[in-house]
XYZ file of C-alpha atoms in Angstrom:
725
model
C 0.000 0.000 0.000
C 1.427 3.358 -0.989
C 1.541 5.549 2.094
C 1.397 8.741 0.103
C -1.582 8.192 -2.153
C -4.627 5.944 -1.802
C -4.532 3.248 -4.445
C -7.348 1.420 -6.140
C -7.556 -2.275 -5.365
C -6.854 -4.070 -8.646
C -6.677 -7.579 -7.204
C -10.340 -8.416 -7.919
C -11.152 -9.866 -11.366
C -12.288 -7.305 -13.916
C -14.590 -8.175 -16.824
C -14.610 -5.942 -19.902
C -17.291 -5.655 -22.578
C -17.179 -3.540 -25.729
C -18.694 -0.150 -24.922
C -21.390 1.430 -27.016
C -21.220 5.134 -27.844
C -23.567 5.918 -24.983
C -21.526 3.797 -22.612
C -18.364 5.542 -23.707
C -20.059 8.857 -23.058
C -21.103 7.693 -19.611
C -17.551 6.542 -18.926
C -16.240 9.910 -19.948
C -18.793 11.590 -17.670
C -17.843 9.321 -14.760
C -14.118 9.825 -15.285
C -14.625 13.544 -15.550
C -16.707 13.555 -12.389
C -14.048 11.664 -10.471
C -11.273 13.935 -11.685
C -13.325 17.051 -11.047
C -14.106 15.856 -7.532
C -10.438 15.277 -6.916
C -9.711 18.828 -7.984
C -11.926 20.136 -5.207
C -9.251 19.036 -2.752
C -6.537 20.787 -4.739
C -4.473 22.040 -1.832
C -3.790 18.640 -0.199
C -2.988 17.116 -3.567
C -0.622 19.856 -4.630
C 1.130 19.889 -1.278
C 2.065 16.191 -1.702
C 2.419 15.699 2.038
C 4.180 19.047 2.350
C 4.906 20.075 5.923
C 2.322 22.384 7.405
C 3.236 26.029 7.836
C 5.273 28.283 5.624
C 8.870 28.777 4.559
C 10.690 31.818 3.259
C 13.395 31.882 0.622
C 15.960 33.128 3.140
C 15.230 30.174 5.426
C 15.585 27.708 2.562
C 18.889 29.214 1.375
C 20.325 29.361 4.910
C 19.419 25.723 5.473
C 21.040 24.687 2.182
C 24.214 26.730 2.698
C 24.748 25.127 6.118
C 23.718 21.579 5.290
C 23.858 20.831 1.559
C 26.459 18.099 0.794
C 27.998 20.114 -2.060
C 28.761 22.971 0.302
C 29.914 20.543 3.005
C 32.456 19.039 0.609
C 33.880 22.481 -0.113
C 33.843 23.353 3.611
C 35.890 20.314 4.648
C 38.306 20.868 1.745
C 38.891 24.401 3.073
C 39.413 23.153 6.637
C 41.895 20.540 5.401
C 43.837 23.211 3.481
C 44.216 25.297 6.651
C 45.829 22.330 8.424
C 48.026 21.618 5.404
C 49.599 25.074 5.710
C 50.535 24.301 9.305
C 52.149 21.073 8.112
C 54.380 22.997 5.715
C 55.302 25.637 8.311
C 56.815 22.846 10.423
C 59.750 22.816 7.999
C 61.030 26.055 9.547
C 61.305 24.486 13.023
C 63.920 22.025 14.332
C 63.338 18.327 14.434
C 64.178 16.705 17.799
C 64.431 12.940 17.957
C 65.140 10.637 20.904
C 66.547 7.164 20.318
C 67.213 4.366 22.835
C 68.021 0.680 22.611
C 69.025 -2.408 24.574
C 70.260 -5.803 23.457
C 72.952 -8.465 23.485
C 75.932 -8.612 21.236
C 78.432 -11.408 20.475
C 81.779 -11.082 18.722
C 83.146 -14.375 17.467
C 86.877 -13.626 17.637
C 87.334 -12.091 21.103
C 86.572 -15.173 23.174
C 84.370 -13.156 25.494
C 81.131 -14.614 24.386
C 78.015 -12.477 24.324
C 77.320 -9.407 26.434
C 74.630 -6.820 27.009
C 74.512 -3.440 25.257
C 72.371 -0.365 25.685
C 72.364 3.193 24.401
C 70.348 6.402 24.508
C 70.676 9.378 22.146
C 68.985 12.792 21.634
C 69.323 14.403 18.199
C 68.395 17.914 17.015
C 68.256 18.847 13.325
C 67.596 22.405 12.156
C 67.255 23.323 8.487
C 69.313 26.420 7.735
C 69.023 26.544 3.980
C 67.057 24.335 1.591
C 67.009 26.416 -1.566
C 63.799 28.157 -0.381
C 61.878 24.905 -0.727
C 60.024 25.320 2.584
C 59.290 28.991 1.942
C 57.788 28.263 -1.472
C 55.808 25.310 -0.147
C 54.267 27.419 2.624
C 53.420 30.140 0.101
C 51.894 27.560 -2.279
C 49.736 25.998 0.396
C 48.657 29.406 1.707
C 47.481 30.294 -1.807
C 45.832 26.867 -2.080
C 44.015 27.603 1.186
C 42.634 30.780 -0.355
C 41.657 28.826 -3.474
C 39.655 26.444 -1.258
C 38.106 29.430 0.532
C 36.917 31.015 -2.710
C 35.696 27.621 -3.933
C 33.646 27.367 -0.739
C 32.123 30.797 -1.415
C 31.467 29.813 -5.031
C 29.761 26.575 -3.979
C 27.605 28.549 -1.547
C 26.577 31.065 -4.229
C 25.798 28.285 -6.709
C 23.709 26.371 -4.197
C 21.901 29.582 -3.241
C 21.138 30.211 -6.921
C 19.945 26.618 -7.352
C 17.734 26.903 -4.263
C 16.280 30.170 -5.571
C 15.421 28.475 -8.875
C 13.953 25.406 -7.170
C 11.969 27.589 -4.744
C 10.516 29.659 -7.586
C 9.888 26.577 -9.733
C 7.818 25.009 -6.968
C 5.772 28.217 -6.701
C 5.566 28.396 -10.507
C 4.258 24.873 -11.034
C 1.826 25.133 -8.164
C 0.342 28.114 -9.998
C 0.444 26.324 -13.373
C -1.307 23.298 -11.884
C -4.013 25.628 -10.600
C -4.374 27.156 -14.081
C -4.538 23.695 -15.622
C -7.222 22.682 -13.116
C -9.321 25.717 -14.025
C -8.846 25.005 -17.721
C -9.874 21.393 -17.243
C -12.939 22.371 -15.205
C -14.107 24.750 -17.933
C -13.749 22.094 -20.622
C -15.570 19.571 -18.439
C -18.492 21.952 -17.908
C -18.781 22.571 -21.652
C -18.538 18.833 -22.276
C -21.454 18.151 -19.941
C -23.545 20.921 -21.508
C -22.962 19.584 -25.014
C -23.581 16.041 -23.827
C -26.957 17.064 -22.393
C -27.889 18.748 -25.651
C -26.879 15.692 -27.682
C -28.797 13.394 -25.348
C -31.923 15.536 -25.671
C -31.566 15.633 -29.449
C -30.969 19.394 -29.678
C -27.204 19.196 -30.220
C -24.854 17.780 -32.813
C -22.776 14.733 -32.028
C -19.813 16.190 -33.878
C -19.687 18.935 -31.234
C -19.496 16.251 -28.549
C -16.623 14.540 -30.349
C -14.873 17.865 -30.690
C -15.150 18.828 -27.036
C -14.207 15.275 -26.024
C -10.864 15.681 -27.780
C -10.327 19.082 -26.202
C -11.152 17.658 -22.783
C -8.566 14.910 -23.250
C -5.967 17.545 -24.067
C -6.916 19.496 -20.928
C -6.497 16.304 -18.880
C -3.068 15.727 -20.407
C -2.021 19.305 -19.674
C -3.096 18.913 -16.053
C -1.150 15.674 -15.596
C 1.921 17.200 -17.255
C 1.935 20.188 -14.904
C 1.438 17.891 -11.907
C 4.434 15.791 -13.029
C 6.525 18.942 -13.394
C 5.539 19.986 -9.873
C 6.650 16.616 -8.524
C 10.025 16.903 -10.264
C 10.840 20.400 -9.014
C 9.718 19.439 -5.515
C 12.203 16.548 -5.593
C 14.922 18.962 -6.731
C 14.030 21.312 -3.871
C 14.290 18.419 -1.412
C 17.751 17.478 -2.749
C 19.040 21.022 -2.276
C 17.367 22.031 0.985
C 17.016 18.652 2.631
C 13.242 18.639 3.076
C 10.015 18.731 1.084
C 8.829 22.289 0.344
C 6.279 23.597 2.828
C 2.653 23.949 1.858
C 3.078 27.731 1.770
C 6.139 29.348 0.211
C 6.319 33.083 0.843
C 7.123 35.338 -2.139
C 10.874 35.989 -2.423
C 12.311 39.456 -1.797
C 12.574 41.769 -4.813
C 16.071 41.698 -6.298
C 15.659 43.894 -9.373
C 16.865 47.084 -7.690
C 20.159 45.423 -6.784
C 21.075 44.899 -10.454
C 23.476 47.458 -11.999
C 22.279 49.893 -14.628
C 24.181 48.376 -17.547
C 25.646 45.077 -18.691
C 29.178 46.467 -18.614
C 28.750 47.443 -14.973
C 27.378 43.974 -14.237
C 30.415 42.344 -15.878
C 32.870 44.575 -13.991
C 31.121 43.750 -10.712
C 31.210 40.040 -11.600
C 34.968 40.209 -12.203
C 35.412 41.965 -8.870
C 33.093 39.725 -6.864
C 32.725 36.254 -8.381
C 34.470 33.787 -6.023
C 34.921 31.098 -8.672
C 36.872 33.534 -10.858
C 38.943 34.615 -7.850
C 39.729 30.982 -7.063
C 41.108 30.557 -10.598
C 43.338 33.653 -10.117
C 44.667 32.387 -6.783
C 45.336 28.992 -8.322
C 47.819 30.619 -10.723
C 49.743 32.109 -7.792
C 49.764 28.754 -6.008
C 51.136 26.992 -9.079
C 53.840 29.642 -9.565
C 54.959 29.106 -5.978
C 55.154 25.381 -6.662
C 57.292 26.081 -9.726
C 59.650 28.196 -7.628
C 59.874 25.358 -5.134
C 61.158 22.926 -7.788
C 64.327 25.041 -8.156
C 65.417 23.976 -4.673
C 66.393 20.609 -6.117
C 69.305 22.389 -7.847
C 70.485 24.095 -4.637
C 72.612 22.749 -1.744
C 71.020 21.957 1.600
C 72.584 23.141 4.854
C 71.535 21.772 8.245
C 72.663 22.166 11.844
C 72.816 18.856 13.690
C 73.466 18.296 17.385
C 73.488 15.072 19.362
C 74.178 13.827 22.816
C 74.019 10.311 24.190
C 75.439 7.423 26.256
C 76.566 4.111 24.807
C 77.504 0.872 26.604
C 79.009 -1.754 24.298
C 82.083 -3.864 23.555
C 82.347 -6.529 26.237
C 82.533 -4.743 29.522
C 84.149 -1.543 28.395
C 82.893 1.377 30.498
C 79.976 3.460 29.292
C 80.822 6.151 26.745
C 79.159 9.574 26.926
C 79.339 11.726 23.842
C 78.001 14.949 22.378
C 78.460 16.606 18.996
C 77.397 19.683 17.044
C 77.966 20.064 13.336
C 76.968 21.834 10.155
C 76.099 19.437 7.400
C 75.911 20.493 3.758
C 74.569 18.225 1.056
C 73.741 18.547 -2.606
C 72.397 16.134 -5.112
C 74.599 15.705 -8.137
C 72.477 13.388 -10.220
C 68.914 12.003 -9.882
C 68.313 10.566 -13.309
C 66.933 13.815 -14.765
C 63.812 13.739 -12.579
C 64.381 17.263 -11.218
C 64.469 18.779 -14.718
C 61.348 16.812 -15.658
C 59.612 18.037 -12.512
C 60.439 21.642 -13.420
C 59.016 21.206 -16.927
C 55.886 19.544 -15.512
C 55.095 22.415 -13.142
C 55.866 24.963 -15.871
C 53.099 23.417 -17.934
C 50.856 23.415 -14.857
C 51.347 27.185 -14.611
C 50.255 27.623 -18.223
C 47.326 25.330 -17.574
C 46.219 27.403 -14.580
C 46.362 30.552 -16.735
C 44.174 28.883 -19.341
C 41.759 27.790 -16.610
C 41.510 31.403 -15.444
C 40.740 32.532 -19.001
C 38.198 29.741 -19.338
C 36.568 30.798 -16.064
C 36.543 34.426 -17.195
C 34.852 33.854 -20.560
C 32.383 31.479 -18.907
C 31.606 34.104 -16.267
C 31.135 36.722 -18.962
C 28.701 34.476 -20.811
C 26.751 33.552 -17.682
C 26.484 37.151 -16.514
C 25.539 38.457 -19.952
C 22.795 35.883 -20.480
C 21.341 36.266 -16.990
C 21.432 40.073 -17.026
C 19.954 40.430 -20.512
C 17.310 37.800 -19.737
C 16.222 39.772 -16.679
C 15.923 42.969 -18.704
C 14.257 41.290 -21.691
C 11.714 39.479 -19.554
C 10.908 42.716 -17.729
C 9.975 44.306 -21.061
C 8.309 41.156 -22.361
C 6.038 40.936 -19.321
C 4.208 44.093 -20.367
C 3.303 42.599 -23.732
C 2.395 39.220 -22.259
C 0.191 40.826 -19.622
C -1.544 42.967 -22.237
C -2.120 39.873 -24.351
C -3.505 37.970 -21.360
C -5.853 40.810 -20.419
C -7.061 41.224 -23.988
C -7.768 37.518 -24.367
C -9.588 37.595 -21.020
C -11.910 40.244 -22.424
C -12.279 38.366 -25.694
C -13.341 35.099 -24.107
C -16.032 36.938 -22.151
C -17.271 38.528 -25.372
C -17.157 35.193 -27.202
C -19.158 33.505 -24.456
C -21.858 36.181 -24.729
C -21.893 35.880 -28.508
C -22.076 32.092 -28.217
C -25.109 32.465 -25.948
C -27.017 34.354 -28.668
C -25.769 32.198 -31.549
C -23.133 34.548 -32.975
C -20.173 32.312 -32.098
C -19.522 28.628 -32.506
C -18.404 26.220 -29.827
C -15.007 26.075 -31.533
C -14.621 29.860 -31.128
C -15.365 29.619 -27.402
C -12.961 26.719 -26.848
C -10.236 28.432 -28.870
C -10.560 31.542 -26.718
C -10.376 29.452 -23.529
C -7.268 27.618 -24.737
C -5.661 30.866 -25.841
C -6.328 32.393 -22.438
C -4.812 29.325 -20.753
C -1.696 29.586 -22.934
C -1.474 33.351 -22.365
C -1.762 32.884 -18.594
C 0.973 30.229 -18.637
C 3.276 32.428 -20.729
C 2.774 35.395 -18.413
C 3.347 33.321 -15.260
C 6.488 31.758 -16.738
C 7.855 35.200 -17.642
C 7.330 36.449 -14.072
C 9.176 33.520 -12.510
C 11.893 33.426 -15.173
C 12.654 37.098 -14.619
C 13.115 36.653 -10.875
C 15.337 33.625 -11.478
C 17.430 35.580 -14.018
C 17.875 38.395 -11.472
C 19.072 35.891 -8.870
C 21.463 34.253 -11.338
C 22.908 37.669 -12.210
C 23.559 38.433 -8.546
C 25.051 34.968 -8.016
C 27.434 35.579 -10.924
C 28.416 38.848 -9.239
C 28.973 36.984 -5.946
C 26.269 39.099 -4.310
C 23.222 36.812 -3.989
C 23.947 35.669 -0.435
C 24.641 39.258 0.590
C 21.295 40.395 -0.810
C 19.519 37.572 1.001
C 21.492 38.320 4.191
C 22.670 34.721 4.509
C 26.135 33.644 5.700
C 27.396 30.189 6.534
C 27.922 29.538 10.220
C 31.597 29.602 11.218
C 32.796 31.066 7.918
C 35.888 33.242 8.539
C 36.584 36.527 6.809
C 39.416 37.075 4.340
C 41.389 38.883 7.027
C 41.026 35.961 9.426
C 42.654 33.600 6.927
C 45.437 36.081 6.187
C 44.261 37.053 2.718
C 44.230 40.528 1.206
C 41.764 39.479 -1.455
C 42.298 39.383 -5.198
C 43.702 42.128 -7.359
C 41.772 42.252 -10.617
C 43.314 44.320 -13.422
C 43.057 44.611 -17.182
C 45.565 41.784 -17.715
C 43.597 39.453 -15.478
C 40.120 39.808 -16.998
C 38.641 39.319 -20.415
C 37.032 42.404 -22.045
C 33.883 43.521 -20.208
C 31.857 43.682 -23.370
C 28.924 41.435 -24.201
C 26.553 41.102 -27.154
C 24.130 43.975 -27.534
C 20.616 43.435 -26.228
C 17.886 44.553 -28.600
C 14.601 46.023 -27.448
C 11.370 45.780 -29.388
C 11.999 49.254 -30.806
C 15.451 48.147 -32.001
C 14.040 45.023 -33.632
C 11.247 46.855 -35.450
C 13.111 50.054 -36.337
C 14.296 48.883 -39.760
C 11.176 47.009 -40.798
C 9.135 48.358 -43.674
C 5.831 48.438 -41.849
C 3.209 51.066 -42.666
C 2.732 53.232 -39.627
C -0.712 53.651 -38.205
C -2.279 56.866 -39.383
C -2.416 59.624 -36.835
C -5.948 60.791 -36.143
C -7.040 63.780 -38.187
C -9.307 65.063 -35.440
C -9.111 64.526 -31.674
C -12.167 65.582 -29.693
C -12.287 65.764 -25.919
C -14.880 63.380 -24.560
C -15.545 65.825 -21.734
C -16.671 68.388 -24.314
C -18.858 65.914 -26.202
C -20.521 63.975 -23.372
C -21.564 64.315 -19.790
C -19.588 62.156 -17.311
C -20.552 58.483 -17.709
C -22.967 59.294 -20.543
C -23.034 58.490 -24.254
C -25.524 61.241 -25.158
C -24.054 64.036 -27.308
C -24.335 67.542 -25.889
C -25.906 70.350 -27.907
C -22.540 71.994 -28.457
C -21.089 68.715 -29.663
C -23.889 68.330 -32.207
C -23.131 71.768 -33.609
C -19.447 70.948 -34.048
C -20.197 67.572 -35.604
C -22.698 69.153 -37.983
C -19.894 71.239 -39.452
C -17.698 68.146 -39.743
C -20.527 66.298 -41.512
C -20.772 69.059 -44.106
C -17.041 68.752 -44.813
C -17.240 64.988 -45.156
C -20.159 65.152 -47.579
C -18.171 67.521 -49.763
C -15.280 65.065 -50.148
C -15.182 62.281 -52.724
C -11.805 60.722 -51.862
C -12.764 58.976 -48.630
C -12.544 55.218 -48.261
C -13.410 55.121 -44.554
C -13.932 57.399 -41.605
C -12.739 55.597 -38.473
C -14.199 56.865 -35.209
C -12.410 55.563 -32.106
C -13.677 56.047 -28.571
C -11.193 56.026 -25.693
C -11.476 56.248 -21.893
C -9.160 56.660 -18.936
C -8.466 53.905 -16.421
C -10.623 55.288 -13.602
C -13.444 52.812 -14.110
C -13.371 49.078 -14.683
C -13.133 47.456 -18.100
C -16.764 46.428 -17.747
C -17.658 50.150 -17.839
C -14.937 51.617 -20.048
C -15.201 49.150 -22.942
C -18.946 49.538 -23.649
C -18.914 53.267 -22.839
C -16.143 54.030 -25.328
C -17.931 51.908 -27.952
C -21.247 53.655 -27.279
C -19.674 57.083 -27.623
C -18.056 56.138 -30.923
C -21.419 54.792 -32.094
C -23.136 58.029 -31.080
C -20.692 60.147 -33.085
C -21.003 57.865 -36.112
C -24.777 57.775 -35.802
C -25.077 61.556 -35.620
C -22.813 62.026 -38.654
C -25.035 59.591 -40.548
C -28.152 61.571 -39.609
C -26.436 64.651 -41.064
C -26.061 62.993 -44.454
C -22.680 61.245 -44.253
C -22.720 57.909 -46.073
C -23.190 55.255 -43.366
C -21.026 52.819 -45.308
C -18.017 55.104 -44.749
C -18.351 55.195 -40.982
C -16.579 52.655 -38.762
C -16.940 52.975 -34.981
C -14.579 51.293 -32.559
C -14.359 51.404 -28.759
C -10.983 50.798 -27.132
C -11.741 51.496 -23.488
C -8.573 52.401 -21.587
C -6.253 50.196 -23.639
C -4.627 52.957 -25.724
C -3.693 55.858 -23.414
C -1.844 58.872 -24.788
C -0.897 60.208 -21.349
C -0.421 58.954 -17.820
C -3.514 58.039 -15.837
C -1.860 59.136 -12.598
C -2.858 62.795 -12.997
C -6.158 64.537 -13.658
C -4.686 66.220 -16.745
C -3.491 62.899 -18.142
C -6.855 61.227 -17.535
C -8.607 64.147 -19.256
C -6.360 63.689 -22.316
C -7.137 59.958 -22.431
C -10.902 60.583 -22.490
C -11.191 61.353 -26.183
C -12.781 60.514 -29.529
C -10.383 60.225 -32.475
C -11.530 60.568 -36.076
C -9.258 59.334 -38.863
C -9.862 59.850 -42.586
C -8.714 57.023 -44.822
C -8.557 58.049 -48.448
C -8.990 55.821 -51.455
C -5.203 55.515 -51.901
C -4.636 54.756 -48.215
C -3.919 51.123 -48.963
C -6.226 49.686 -46.274
C -8.628 46.960 -47.297
C -11.556 46.818 -44.914
C -12.455 43.359 -46.167
C -9.352 41.968 -44.462
C -11.024 42.411 -41.085
C -12.522 38.988 -40.478
C -15.653 39.107 -38.378
C -14.533 36.003 -36.547
C -11.108 37.280 -35.550
C -10.256 38.040 -31.950
C -9.628 41.702 -32.646
C -13.045 42.124 -34.196
C -14.643 41.131 -30.898
C -13.549 44.362 -29.288
C -15.317 46.656 -31.723
C -18.322 44.620 -32.826
C -21.557 44.881 -30.914
C -22.341 41.896 -28.735
C -25.810 41.582 -30.084
C -29.285 43.079 -30.143
C -32.446 42.105 -28.361
C -34.197 41.556 -31.682
C -32.005 38.501 -32.348
C -33.614 36.626 -29.497
C -37.120 35.149 -29.442
C -39.567 36.745 -27.101
C -39.571 35.296 -23.601
C -42.149 35.075 -20.934
C -42.771 38.432 -19.240
C -42.120 37.019 -15.771
C -38.775 35.364 -16.650
C -37.141 37.697 -19.149
C -33.711 39.145 -18.346
C -31.384 41.569 -20.089
C -27.750 40.490 -19.974
C -25.485 43.517 -19.642
C -22.006 41.979 -19.414
C -20.081 38.769 -18.828
C -16.951 39.343 -16.741
C -14.115 37.051 -15.687
C -13.677 38.690 -12.263
C -16.377 38.112 -9.641
C -15.616 41.335 -7.771
C -15.993 43.373 -10.949
C -19.330 41.708 -11.642
C -20.576 42.450 -8.128
C -19.420 46.068 -8.375
C -21.228 46.490 -11.703
C -24.381 44.946 -10.229
C -24.326 47.359 -7.287
C -23.711 50.350 -9.542
C -26.509 49.501 -11.986
C -28.912 48.689 -9.150
C -28.555 52.275 -7.985
C -28.533 53.899 -11.417
C -31.407 51.879 -12.888
C -33.410 51.426 -9.681
C -34.040 47.887 -10.921
C -33.366 44.395 -9.699
C -30.176 42.708 -10.980
C -28.542 39.348 -10.494
C -25.103 37.816 -11.081
C -24.986 34.274 -12.461
C -21.606 32.543 -12.168
C -20.456 29.693 -14.375
C -16.919 28.837 -13.343
C -14.901 32.025 -13.786
C -17.475 33.739 -16.043
C -19.866 35.982 -14.140
C -22.899 37.363 -16.007
C -24.646 40.536 -14.890
C -28.355 40.486 -15.806
C -31.245 42.932 -15.214
C -34.585 41.410 -14.391
C -37.005 39.912 -14.352
C -38.337 42.450 -16.844
C -41.790 42.690 -18.404
C -41.789 42.782 -22.216
C -43.395 46.205 -22.308
C -40.512 47.595 -20.215
C -37.755 46.228 -22.448
C -37.497 49.178 -24.904
C -37.251 51.820 -22.185
C -34.777 49.733 -20.151
C -32.582 49.142 -23.200
C -32.644 52.861 -23.961
C -31.507 53.648 -20.421
C -28.745 51.067 -20.658
C -27.651 52.510 -24.002
C -27.499 55.966 -22.460
C -25.161 54.536 -19.833
C -22.968 53.053 -22.539
C -24.270 49.456 -22.544
C -25.379 49.164 -26.172
C -24.935 45.396 -26.324
C -27.519 44.301 -23.734
C -29.616 41.377 -25.005
C -32.501 39.206 -23.865
C -31.662 35.854 -22.325
C -33.949 32.901 -21.771
C -34.157 31.051 -18.435
C -33.133 27.809 -20.105
C -29.891 29.297 -21.427
C -26.746 28.051 -19.722
C -25.634 30.417 -17.007
């Protein structure tokens, strides 16, 4: 029995029969029900027996730096190098040896037979000159100790960077699993709706087959994200030593710690990266070893002193003796091994220089990629977030259009899948940017400092007798990386026709009352003059009227209001004799500001109506705008009440909007309840929340629609009680 997950008992015999289409449908419904029910308990599943409570990034990094085996290996190597220096320093001090012995000795030609002997001796040996062998060995091992110290710092920075990535990946895939669960739940709801229609005979079986395939893909996506979450959780456990907690707090912001330019980042990496410093110190250590090999060609001078007592030679009295002497020695021939040793270490010096260059170019690459990735992802996030928000609005519009028969099931599912992909791309960009920032700081040797983490017992450079590393122009590779191109750089040389600037910009405050789409009397006078000019021209292909709003209100208000105002201007121009076929009205809400929305002046400038004249040689083909495209959903009306059959007076509702955010739907309901003095309701279907006015009597529909149109809601339509909600 698996202690982590409950398992189905498969020991009982199972009998299988071929399934009919209806049975297969029932199996799909049952499987979907089981999986959907399991998603209700999402938190326990995603936690995968995660410890209760929360963990911060700083806690995880501190635990890894003090306990991760990779860091422990480097720590013990550093401690061993400190002791090795003390071993070499012993060569400066005298060697004192005591020797004693006892035994019996026999000499065959003295006739005395065997006799006892004993002796005791104390010897002192002091090296006076060894060709600087000891000095160079101490210097080599002291540099090697600093190499081990910088390798320890480098291992700590690398583990901290790995923990940061694992920490963020766990948070990332928990979020992606949640997105995949929502996506699966939406597909399952649509599947059940289509299945009910097919069962009742009012739906097409091909739609059921289509949604069945989409549902299978949603299931696969969910299982893939869950597998990814398992893998990154295992990586987190390897680095930190425990399973990630059920709640991981957001990491601290690191973006402000990054330098202003790539060149500054590279210079700081050269000055602070411990791995690069270890490679520099390794050159000095190898040069000291090379100097030490020259001692083999030098004489050795020692001071030796001894004192002792010796009793030997068949009863002769004990002999006491002492001596002090200078002993010089020099090797004359060792088979050429000393010359070979010198050549070997000479090549080791060149190798260490090449290793430093290799470390430098690798550091330059790592820093350049991480720094540019952080900057690129920061810019890319704006576009990804805009795309995600636009698709969120589109899927709401598509769902409304599907309800009144203006969109197909395929359109709705495509918009849901596109929103899922857009949400994943945006989430990945957020996490990837934070990881790139951490990797940049780790390359600079500054990640642990930013996180305020230091290994317990780690000495300072001064405590190990080091003055640090001198980095100069001869030591580093050029601090110059490939240029990073922004979107403006990439599009600057492209031959793309620029969007036409508006010919006329009218202040919405001068045309309309606040929150209204009714033209003022002064606005009508100005537009009457414009209509006369337009009628006099014969070179116009289109007159594009674009309504814009500031960001003060919600999208649920701004989008329809800007569209209604553009429609009002176009409608009035048409009543003044302008050819209606020339007029195109579009509402953009607050999506295209021309000034900041942080000031009253900027918001006033954003509330505007732009009118653009496209002449016959403009080169724009209006037929290229496909009614079914996503962009068309923003400007096209959602629908009209006349497209729906009449409903019973006691159960008729007018749907005003379908929003993806529940709080926005509730806020709109409260606002319209006050402004219309009518009853409203919010019907939620997953993450789509529909705001409806009603019940409304049929005789009240025209006046209510007129009031909604005056408020900017020109797309309100009648819904039937049996419609899915």
